[in-house]
Coordinates of C-alpha atoms in Angstrom, one line a residue:
X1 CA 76.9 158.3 -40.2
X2 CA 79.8 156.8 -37.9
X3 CA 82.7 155.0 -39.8
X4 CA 81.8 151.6 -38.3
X5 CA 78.9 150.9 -40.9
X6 CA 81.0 152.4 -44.0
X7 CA 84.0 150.7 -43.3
X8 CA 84.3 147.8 -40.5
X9 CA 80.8 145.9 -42.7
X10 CA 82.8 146.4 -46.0
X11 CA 86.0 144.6 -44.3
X12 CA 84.3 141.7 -42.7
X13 CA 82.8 141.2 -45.8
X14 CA 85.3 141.9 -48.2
X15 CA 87.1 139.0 -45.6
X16 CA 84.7 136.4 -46.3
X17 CA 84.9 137.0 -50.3
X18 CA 88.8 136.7 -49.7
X19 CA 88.4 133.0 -48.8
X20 CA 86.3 132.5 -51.3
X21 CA 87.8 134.3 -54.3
X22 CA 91.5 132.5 -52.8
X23 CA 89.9 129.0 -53.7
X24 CA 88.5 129.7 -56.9
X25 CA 92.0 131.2 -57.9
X26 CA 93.8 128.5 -56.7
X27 CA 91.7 126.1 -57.9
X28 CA 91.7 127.2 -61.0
X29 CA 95.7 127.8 -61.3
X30 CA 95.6 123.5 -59.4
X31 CA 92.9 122.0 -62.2
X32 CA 95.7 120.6 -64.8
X33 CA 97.7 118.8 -61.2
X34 CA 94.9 117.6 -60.1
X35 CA 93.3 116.2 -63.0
X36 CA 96.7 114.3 -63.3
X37 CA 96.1 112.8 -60.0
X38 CA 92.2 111.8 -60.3
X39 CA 93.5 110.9 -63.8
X40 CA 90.9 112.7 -65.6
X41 CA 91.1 115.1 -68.5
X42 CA 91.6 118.8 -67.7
X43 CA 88.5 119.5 -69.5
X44 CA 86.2 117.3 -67.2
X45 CA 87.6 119.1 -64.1
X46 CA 85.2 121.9 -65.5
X47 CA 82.6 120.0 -63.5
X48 CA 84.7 121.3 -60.4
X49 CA 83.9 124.6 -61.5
X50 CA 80.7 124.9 -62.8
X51 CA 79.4 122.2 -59.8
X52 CA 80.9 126.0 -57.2
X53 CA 78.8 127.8 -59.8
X54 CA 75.8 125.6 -59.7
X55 CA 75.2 125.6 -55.9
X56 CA 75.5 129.2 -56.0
X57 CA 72.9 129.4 -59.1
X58 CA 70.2 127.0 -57.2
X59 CA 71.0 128.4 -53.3
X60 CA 71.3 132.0 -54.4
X61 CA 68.0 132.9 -55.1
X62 CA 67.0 131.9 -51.3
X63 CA 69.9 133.6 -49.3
X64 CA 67.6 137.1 -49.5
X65 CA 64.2 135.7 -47.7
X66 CA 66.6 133.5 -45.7
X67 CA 68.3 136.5 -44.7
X68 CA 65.3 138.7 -44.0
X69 CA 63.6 135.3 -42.1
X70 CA 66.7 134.3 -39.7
X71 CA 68.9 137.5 -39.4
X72 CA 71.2 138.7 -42.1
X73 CA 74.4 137.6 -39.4
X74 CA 73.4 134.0 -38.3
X75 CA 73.1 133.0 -42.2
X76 CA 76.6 134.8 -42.8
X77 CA 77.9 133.0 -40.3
X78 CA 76.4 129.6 -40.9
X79 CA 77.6 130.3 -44.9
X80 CA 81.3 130.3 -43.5
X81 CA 80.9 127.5 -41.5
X82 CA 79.3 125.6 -44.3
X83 CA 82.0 126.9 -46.8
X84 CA 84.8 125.9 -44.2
X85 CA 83.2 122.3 -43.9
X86 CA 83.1 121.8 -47.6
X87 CA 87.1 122.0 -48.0
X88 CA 87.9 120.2 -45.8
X89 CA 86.3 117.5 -47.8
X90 CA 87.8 118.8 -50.9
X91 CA 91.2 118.0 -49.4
X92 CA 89.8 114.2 -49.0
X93 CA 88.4 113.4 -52.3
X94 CA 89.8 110.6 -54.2
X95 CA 88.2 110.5 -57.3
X96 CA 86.3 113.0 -59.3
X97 CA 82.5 112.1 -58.2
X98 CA 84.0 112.3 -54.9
X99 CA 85.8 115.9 -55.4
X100 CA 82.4 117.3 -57.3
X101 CA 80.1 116.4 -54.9
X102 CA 82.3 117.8 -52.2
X103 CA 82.8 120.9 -54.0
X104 CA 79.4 121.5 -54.4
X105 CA 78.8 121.4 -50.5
X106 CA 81.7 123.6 -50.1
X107 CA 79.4 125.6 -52.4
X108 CA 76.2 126.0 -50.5
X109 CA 77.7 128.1 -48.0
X110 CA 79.8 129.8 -50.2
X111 CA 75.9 130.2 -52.1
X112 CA 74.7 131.9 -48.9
X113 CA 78.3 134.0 -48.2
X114 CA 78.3 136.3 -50.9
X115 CA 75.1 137.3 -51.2
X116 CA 73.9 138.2 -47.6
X117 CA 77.3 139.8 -47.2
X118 CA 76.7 142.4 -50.0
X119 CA 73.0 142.7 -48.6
X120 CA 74.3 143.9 -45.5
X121 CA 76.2 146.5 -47.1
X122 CA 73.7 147.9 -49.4
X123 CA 71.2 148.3 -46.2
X124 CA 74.2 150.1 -44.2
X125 CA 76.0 152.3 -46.0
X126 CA 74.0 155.4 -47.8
X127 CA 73.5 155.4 -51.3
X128 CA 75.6 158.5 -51.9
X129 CA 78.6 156.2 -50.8
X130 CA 77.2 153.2 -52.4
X131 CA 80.6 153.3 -55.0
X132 CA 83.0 153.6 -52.7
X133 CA 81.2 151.4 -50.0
X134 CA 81.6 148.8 -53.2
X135 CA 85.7 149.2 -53.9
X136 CA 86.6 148.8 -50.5
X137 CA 84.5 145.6 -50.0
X138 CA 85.9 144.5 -53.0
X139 CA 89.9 145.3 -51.6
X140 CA 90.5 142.3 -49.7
X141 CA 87.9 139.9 -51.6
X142 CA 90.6 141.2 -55.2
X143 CA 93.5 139.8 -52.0
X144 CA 93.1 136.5 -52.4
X145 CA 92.7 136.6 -56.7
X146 CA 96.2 138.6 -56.5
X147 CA 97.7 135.8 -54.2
X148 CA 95.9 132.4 -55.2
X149 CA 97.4 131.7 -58.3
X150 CA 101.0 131.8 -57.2
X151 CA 100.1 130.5 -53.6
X152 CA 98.0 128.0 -55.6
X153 CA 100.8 127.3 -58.0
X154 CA 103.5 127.2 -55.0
X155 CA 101.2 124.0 -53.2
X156 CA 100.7 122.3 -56.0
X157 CA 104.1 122.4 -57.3
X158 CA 106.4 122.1 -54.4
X159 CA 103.8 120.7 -52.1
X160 CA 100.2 119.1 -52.8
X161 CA 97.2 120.2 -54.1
X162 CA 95.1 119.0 -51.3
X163 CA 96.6 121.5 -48.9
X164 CA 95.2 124.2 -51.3
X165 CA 91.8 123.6 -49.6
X166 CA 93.2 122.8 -45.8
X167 CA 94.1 126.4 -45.9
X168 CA 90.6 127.4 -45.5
X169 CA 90.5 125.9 -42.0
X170 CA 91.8 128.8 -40.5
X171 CA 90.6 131.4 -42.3
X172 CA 87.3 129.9 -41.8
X173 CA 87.6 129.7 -38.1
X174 CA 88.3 133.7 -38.2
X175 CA 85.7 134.6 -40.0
X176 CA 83.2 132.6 -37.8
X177 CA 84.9 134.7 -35.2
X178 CA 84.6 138.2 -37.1
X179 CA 80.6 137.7 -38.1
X180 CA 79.4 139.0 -34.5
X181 CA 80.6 142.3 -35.9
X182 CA 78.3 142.0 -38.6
X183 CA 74.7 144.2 -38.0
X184 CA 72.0 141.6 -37.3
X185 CA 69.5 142.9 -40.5
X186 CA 66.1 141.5 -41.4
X187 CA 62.9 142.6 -42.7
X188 CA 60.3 143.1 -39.9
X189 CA 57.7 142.0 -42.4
X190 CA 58.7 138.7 -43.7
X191 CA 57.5 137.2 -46.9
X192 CA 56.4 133.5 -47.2
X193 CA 58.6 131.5 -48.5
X194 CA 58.2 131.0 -52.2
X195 CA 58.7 127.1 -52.4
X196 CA 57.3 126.1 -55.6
X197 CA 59.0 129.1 -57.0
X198 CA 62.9 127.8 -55.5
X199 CA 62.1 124.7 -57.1
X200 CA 61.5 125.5 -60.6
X201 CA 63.9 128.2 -60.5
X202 CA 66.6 126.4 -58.7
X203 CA 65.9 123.1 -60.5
X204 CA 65.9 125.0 -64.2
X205 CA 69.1 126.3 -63.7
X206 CA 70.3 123.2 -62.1
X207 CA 69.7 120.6 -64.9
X208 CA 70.5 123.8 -67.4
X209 CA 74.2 124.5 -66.2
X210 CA 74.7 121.3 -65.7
X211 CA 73.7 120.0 -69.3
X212 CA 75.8 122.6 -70.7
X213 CA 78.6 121.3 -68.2
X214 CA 78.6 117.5 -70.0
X215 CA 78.2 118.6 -73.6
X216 CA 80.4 116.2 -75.4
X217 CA 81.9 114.9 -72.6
X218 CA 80.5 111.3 -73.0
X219 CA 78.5 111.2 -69.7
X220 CA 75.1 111.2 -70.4
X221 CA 74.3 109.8 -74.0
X222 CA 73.4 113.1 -76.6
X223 CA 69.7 112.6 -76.3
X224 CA 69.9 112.5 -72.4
X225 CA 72.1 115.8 -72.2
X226 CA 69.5 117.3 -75.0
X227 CA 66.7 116.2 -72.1
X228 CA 68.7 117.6 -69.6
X229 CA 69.0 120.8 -71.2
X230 CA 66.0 121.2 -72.4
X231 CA 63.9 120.6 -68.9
X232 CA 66.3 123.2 -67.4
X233 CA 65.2 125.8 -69.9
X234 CA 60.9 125.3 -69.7
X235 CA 61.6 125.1 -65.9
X236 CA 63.2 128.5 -65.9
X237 CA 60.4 129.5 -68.6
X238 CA 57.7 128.3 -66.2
X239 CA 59.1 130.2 -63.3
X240 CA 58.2 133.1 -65.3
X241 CA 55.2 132.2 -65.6
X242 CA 55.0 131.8 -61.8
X243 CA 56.5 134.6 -60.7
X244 CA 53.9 136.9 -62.6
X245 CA 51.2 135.2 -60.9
X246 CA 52.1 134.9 -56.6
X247 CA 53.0 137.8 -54.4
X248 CA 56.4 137.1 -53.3
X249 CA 58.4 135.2 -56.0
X250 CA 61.8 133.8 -55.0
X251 CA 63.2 135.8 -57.5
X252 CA 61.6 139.1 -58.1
X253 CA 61.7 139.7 -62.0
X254 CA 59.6 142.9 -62.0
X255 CA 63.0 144.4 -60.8
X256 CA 63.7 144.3 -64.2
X257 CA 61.2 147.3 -64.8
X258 CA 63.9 149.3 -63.9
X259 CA 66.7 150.8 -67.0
X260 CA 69.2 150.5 -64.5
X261 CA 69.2 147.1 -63.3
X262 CA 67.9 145.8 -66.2
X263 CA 70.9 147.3 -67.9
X264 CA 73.1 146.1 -65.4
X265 CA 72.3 142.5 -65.1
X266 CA 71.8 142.2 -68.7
X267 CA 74.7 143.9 -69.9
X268 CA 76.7 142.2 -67.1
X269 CA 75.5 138.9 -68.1
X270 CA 76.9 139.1 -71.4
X271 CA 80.5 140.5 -70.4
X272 CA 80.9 138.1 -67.3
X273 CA 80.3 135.4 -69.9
X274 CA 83.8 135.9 -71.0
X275 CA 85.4 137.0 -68.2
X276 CA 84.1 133.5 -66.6
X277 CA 86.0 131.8 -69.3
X278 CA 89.0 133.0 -69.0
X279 CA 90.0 131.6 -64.9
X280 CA 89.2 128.3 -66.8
X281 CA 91.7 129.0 -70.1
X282 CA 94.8 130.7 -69.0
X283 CA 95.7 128.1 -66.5
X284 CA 95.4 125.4 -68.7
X285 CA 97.0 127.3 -71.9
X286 CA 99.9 128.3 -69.4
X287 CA 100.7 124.9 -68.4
X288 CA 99.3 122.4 -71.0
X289 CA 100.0 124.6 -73.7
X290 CA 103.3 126.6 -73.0
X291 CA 104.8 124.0 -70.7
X292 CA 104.8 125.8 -67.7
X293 CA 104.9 124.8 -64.1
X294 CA 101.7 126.0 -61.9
X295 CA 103.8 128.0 -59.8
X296 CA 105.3 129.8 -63.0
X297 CA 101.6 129.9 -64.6
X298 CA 100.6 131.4 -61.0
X299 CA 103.2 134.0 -61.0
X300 CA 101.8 135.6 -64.8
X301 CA 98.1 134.8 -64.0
X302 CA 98.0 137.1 -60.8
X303 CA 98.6 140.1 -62.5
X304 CA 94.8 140.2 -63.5
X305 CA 93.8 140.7 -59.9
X306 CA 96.6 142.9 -59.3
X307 CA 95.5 144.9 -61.7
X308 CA 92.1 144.5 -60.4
X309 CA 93.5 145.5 -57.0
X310 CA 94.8 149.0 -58.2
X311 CA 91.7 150.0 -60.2
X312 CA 89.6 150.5 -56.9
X313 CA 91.0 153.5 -56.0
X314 CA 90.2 155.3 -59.3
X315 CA 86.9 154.0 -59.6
X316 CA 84.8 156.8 -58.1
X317 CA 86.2 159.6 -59.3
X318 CA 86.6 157.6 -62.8
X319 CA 83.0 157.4 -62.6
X320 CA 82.0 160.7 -61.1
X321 CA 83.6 162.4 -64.3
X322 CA 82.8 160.7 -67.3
X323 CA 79.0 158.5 -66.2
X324 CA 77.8 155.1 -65.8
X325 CA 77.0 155.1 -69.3
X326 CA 79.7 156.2 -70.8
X327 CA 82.3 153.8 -68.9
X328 CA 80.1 150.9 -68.8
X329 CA 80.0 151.0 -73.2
X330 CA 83.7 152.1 -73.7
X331 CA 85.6 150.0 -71.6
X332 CA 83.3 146.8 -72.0
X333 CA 84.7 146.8 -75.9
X334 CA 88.1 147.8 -74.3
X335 CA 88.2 145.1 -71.7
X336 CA 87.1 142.6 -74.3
X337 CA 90.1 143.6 -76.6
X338 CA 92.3 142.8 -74.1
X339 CA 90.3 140.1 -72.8
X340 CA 90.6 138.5 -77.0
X341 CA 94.5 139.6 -76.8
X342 CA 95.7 136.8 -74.8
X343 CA 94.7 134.5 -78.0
X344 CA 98.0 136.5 -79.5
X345 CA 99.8 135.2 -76.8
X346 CA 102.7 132.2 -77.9
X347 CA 105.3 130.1 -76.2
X348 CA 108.2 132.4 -76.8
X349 CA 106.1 135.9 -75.6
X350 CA 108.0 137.4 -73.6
X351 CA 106.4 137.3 -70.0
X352 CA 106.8 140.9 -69.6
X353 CA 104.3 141.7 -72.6
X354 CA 102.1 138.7 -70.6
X355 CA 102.0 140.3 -67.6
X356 CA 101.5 143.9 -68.8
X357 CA 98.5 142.8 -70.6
X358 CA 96.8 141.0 -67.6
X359 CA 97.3 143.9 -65.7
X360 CA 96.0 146.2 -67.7
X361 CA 92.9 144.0 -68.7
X362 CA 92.6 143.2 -64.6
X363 CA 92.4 146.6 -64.5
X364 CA 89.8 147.8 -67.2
X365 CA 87.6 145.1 -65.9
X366 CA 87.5 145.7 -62.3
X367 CA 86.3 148.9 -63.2
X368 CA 83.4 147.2 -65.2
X369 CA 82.8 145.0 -62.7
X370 CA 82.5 147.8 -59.9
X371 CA 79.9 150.3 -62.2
X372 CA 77.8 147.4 -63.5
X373 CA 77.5 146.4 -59.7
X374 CA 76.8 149.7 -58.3
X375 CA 74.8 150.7 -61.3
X376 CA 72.5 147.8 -60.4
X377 CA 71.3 149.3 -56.6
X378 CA 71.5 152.4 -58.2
X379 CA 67.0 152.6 -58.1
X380 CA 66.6 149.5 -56.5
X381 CA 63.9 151.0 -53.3
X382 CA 65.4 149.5 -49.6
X383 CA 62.4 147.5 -49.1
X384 CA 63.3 145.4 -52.2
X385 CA 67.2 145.4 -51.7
X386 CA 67.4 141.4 -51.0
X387 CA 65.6 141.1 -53.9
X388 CA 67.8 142.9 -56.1
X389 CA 70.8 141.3 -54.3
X390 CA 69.6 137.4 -55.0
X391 CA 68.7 138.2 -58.6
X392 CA 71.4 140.1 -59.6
X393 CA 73.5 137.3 -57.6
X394 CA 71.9 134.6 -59.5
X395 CA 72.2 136.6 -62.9
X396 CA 76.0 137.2 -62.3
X397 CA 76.8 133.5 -61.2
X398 CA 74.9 131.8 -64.2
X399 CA 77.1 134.1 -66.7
X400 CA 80.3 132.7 -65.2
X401 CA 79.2 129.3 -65.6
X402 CA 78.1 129.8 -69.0
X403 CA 81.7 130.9 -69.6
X404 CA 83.2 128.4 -68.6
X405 CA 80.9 125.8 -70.8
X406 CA 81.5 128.4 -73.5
X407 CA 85.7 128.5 -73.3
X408 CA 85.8 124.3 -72.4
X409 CA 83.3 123.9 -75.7
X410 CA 85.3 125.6 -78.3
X411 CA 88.4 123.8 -76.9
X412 CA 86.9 120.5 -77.0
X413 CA 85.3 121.9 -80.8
X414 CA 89.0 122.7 -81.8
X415 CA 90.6 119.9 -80.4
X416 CA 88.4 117.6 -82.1
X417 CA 89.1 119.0 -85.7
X418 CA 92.3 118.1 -85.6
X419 CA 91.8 114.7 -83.9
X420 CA 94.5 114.9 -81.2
X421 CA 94.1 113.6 -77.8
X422 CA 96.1 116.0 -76.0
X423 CA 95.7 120.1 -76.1
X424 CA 98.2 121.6 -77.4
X425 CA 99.1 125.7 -77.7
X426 CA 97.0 126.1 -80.8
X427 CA 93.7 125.0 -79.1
X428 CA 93.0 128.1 -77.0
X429 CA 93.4 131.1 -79.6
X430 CA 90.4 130.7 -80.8
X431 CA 88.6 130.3 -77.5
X432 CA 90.1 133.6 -76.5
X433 CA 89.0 135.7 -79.4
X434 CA 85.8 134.6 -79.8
X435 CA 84.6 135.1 -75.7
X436 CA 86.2 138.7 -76.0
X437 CA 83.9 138.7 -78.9
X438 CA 80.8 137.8 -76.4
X439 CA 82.1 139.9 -73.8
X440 CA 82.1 143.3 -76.1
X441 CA 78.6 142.8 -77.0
X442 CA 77.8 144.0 -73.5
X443 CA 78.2 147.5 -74.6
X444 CA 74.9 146.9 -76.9
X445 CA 73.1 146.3 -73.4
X446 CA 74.3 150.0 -72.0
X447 CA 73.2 152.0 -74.5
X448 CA 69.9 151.6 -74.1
X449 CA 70.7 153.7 -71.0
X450 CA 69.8 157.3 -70.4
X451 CA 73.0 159.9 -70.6
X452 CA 72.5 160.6 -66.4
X453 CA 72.2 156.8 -65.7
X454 CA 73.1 156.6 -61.8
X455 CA 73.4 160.1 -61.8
X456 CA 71.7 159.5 -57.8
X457 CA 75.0 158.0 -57.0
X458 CA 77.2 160.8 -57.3
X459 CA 74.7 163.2 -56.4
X460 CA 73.9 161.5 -53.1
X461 CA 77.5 161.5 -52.3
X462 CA 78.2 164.9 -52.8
X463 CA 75.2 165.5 -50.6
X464 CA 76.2 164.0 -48.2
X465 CA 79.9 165.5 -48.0
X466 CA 77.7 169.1 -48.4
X467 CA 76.4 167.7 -45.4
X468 CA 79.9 166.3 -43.0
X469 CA 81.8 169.7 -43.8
X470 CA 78.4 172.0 -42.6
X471 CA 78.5 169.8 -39.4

């Protein structure tokens, strides 16, 4: 195999998932400015992030036959052009309706980025180097997390937090440039497109996240968000039904017949839940809580990413000595601890302890992130890959919207029972300690997981070095 598959796909790639992971990071690190200038509560701005979350939910399940149908590079680079579009309208919102719905076109590419991106590399890279394929895609997508919030911070503070999506013009424009790099993939034999399918499933988790978005929030009287959510849920339940019954379902759930990626999307369901919370609480506990300015707030919250950042190199041979199984139970409940420890965190902490302990939890959670993902290709046959890669996609995306309704609902819970307007310090402990709670449940998903779980990983990797020194 030549180093151009194993390494040039993984950067282009990993390029892409910068721009995108920049914008959530500084998004999330902007929300409390520009909630002050659409002069809306911090807590509705959650429609900002759930509405990214909620095109990826509904477009994701589509990128894999669209993929296999048009050529994995045209959609990859249509994605970024979408994506790029989307900001720009970002920059020119003027009220919140305004900002959603521009955020959630900004979202439809970035829907159709991710996924056909980490299609590519699954179908190009052997499965023995499947791991380390995985940490170097992920080294410039953890970039932009390390950089957003104190670039994100830095605009909004000393700038405005309209430039914060302008930026993505030019990045935009390169990527568009680097995609002829990327291999042209696609099924010769291409499945029908599953239409009734995309619009249960995409419709059910629509209405679904989105009632979960507005709960409490006064949009939609009770009994309307009660509708809402409950038409989500028997349109998801009725895709089930439908997928049992037609060929090629939008969303392949007999993948689940497998331990491993049923362990994987299942398990990684429940920990993403609160890790998805917490880009939504630490900004706004930073800031509205401790008083700090976003560029101050950006310069503690980075460290997660950093931490994030470091952890790649380690994760294959972290893996290759103690197991999937192993890591994926003991460091979900260890991630989660620290994940529950920034509820301990007051006003007069010193930032050092801060900072150490986002590292160190952007650490032990990058390496979660990185086994549950490999973990989930580990069985997953080629012919099926775009399958696995929607689903799990899907799966992942969902979780991290359900975190976020999770964190803003105990805030709004807490807030309320002491009747004051504004948030205060106080608010967010609880939030923290009970999604690290959520999040160490995960570990209950992995051990249903046989002792050599993935064991074709490590083995196929070591075959194949066998197999570069003979030569």
């Amino acid at each position: 195999m030549t180093d151009r598959p194993l390494f040039l796909t993984p950067f282009i790639v990993g390029a892409a998932l910068f721009m995108e992971n920049l914008d959530s990071t500084i998004l999330s690190t902007s929300l409390p400015a520009i909630a002050l200038d659409l002069k809306e509560d911090p807590i509705a701005l959650k429609l900002a992030l759930t509405s990214y979350l909620l095109a990826l939910a509904i477009f994701i399940p589509a990128s894999g036959w669209a993929a296999d149908r048009f050529g994995a590079r045209r959609v990859f680079r249509l994605a970024i052009i979408g994506f790029t579009l989307g900001s720009i309208l970002c920059g020119f919102s003027s009220n919140l309706p305004e900002f959603v719905a521009a955020r959630f076109l900004q979202d439809m590419g970035g829907a159709m980025m991710t996924p056909v991106g980490r299609l590519v590399v699954m179908r190009s890279v052997p499965r023995g180097e499947l791991v380390r394929a995985l940490s170097f895609l992920a080294m410039p997508a953890l970039i932009g997390p390390v950089i957003g919030p104190p670039v994100g911070g830095f605009i909004t503070t000393y700038f405005h937090w309209r430039w914060i999506f302008w930026i993505n013009v030019p990045m935009g424009l390169i990527g568009v440039l680097l995609a002829r790099f990327v291999p042209d993939l696609r099924e010769e034999e291409r499945e029908p497109f599953d239409a009734r399918g995309f619009a249960l499933l995409g419709g059910g988790l629509s209405t679904l996240i989105f009632g979960l978005t507005i709960v409490g929030r006064g949009f939609l009287p009770p009994l309307g968000v009660s509708a809402l959510i409950a038409f989500g849920a028997l349109s998801c339940a009725a895709y089930v039904v439908h997928a049992r019954r037609v060929a090629a379902p939008i969303a392949d759930l007999s993948l689940f017949r497998l331990p491993t990626f049923r362990a994987s999307v299942t398990g990684g369901f429940i920990f993403r839940i609160g890790v998805g919370a917490m880009p939504f609480l630490l900004p706004l506990m930073l800031q509205l809580g401790f008083g700090l300015t976003p560029f101050e707030s950006g310069l503690l919250t980075f460290a997660s990413s950093a931490g994030a950042l470091l952890m790649k190199a380690t994760a294959t041979p972290i893996l290759q000595r103690f197991g999937f199984r192993r890591v994926l139970i003991l460091n979900a409940v260890t991630s989660a601890a620290m994940l529950a420890a920034c509820g301990f965190f007051r006003p007069a902490t010193p930032h050092w302890i801060v900072l150490a302990t986002l590292l160190l939890g952007g650490f032990l959670r990058s390496l979660e992130f990185t086994a549950i993902q490999a973990l989930a290709y580990a069985d997953v046959p080629d012919k099926r890959m775009s399958k696995a890669t929607s689903l799990s996609s899907t799966m992942q995306q969902l979780s991290l919207t359900t975190g976020v309704a999770v964190g803003a609902g105990i805030i709004e819970a807490t807030r309320l029972s002491h009747r004051e307007a504004s948030l205060t310090a106080g608010d967010f402990y609880p939030a923290f300690l009970i999604v690290g709670a959520i999040s160490a449940m995960a570990a209950f998903a992995f051990l249903r997981l046989p002792p050599n779980a993935g064991e074709t990983l490590a083995a196929r990797r070591k075959t194949a070095a066998l197999r570069d020194a003979a030569a």
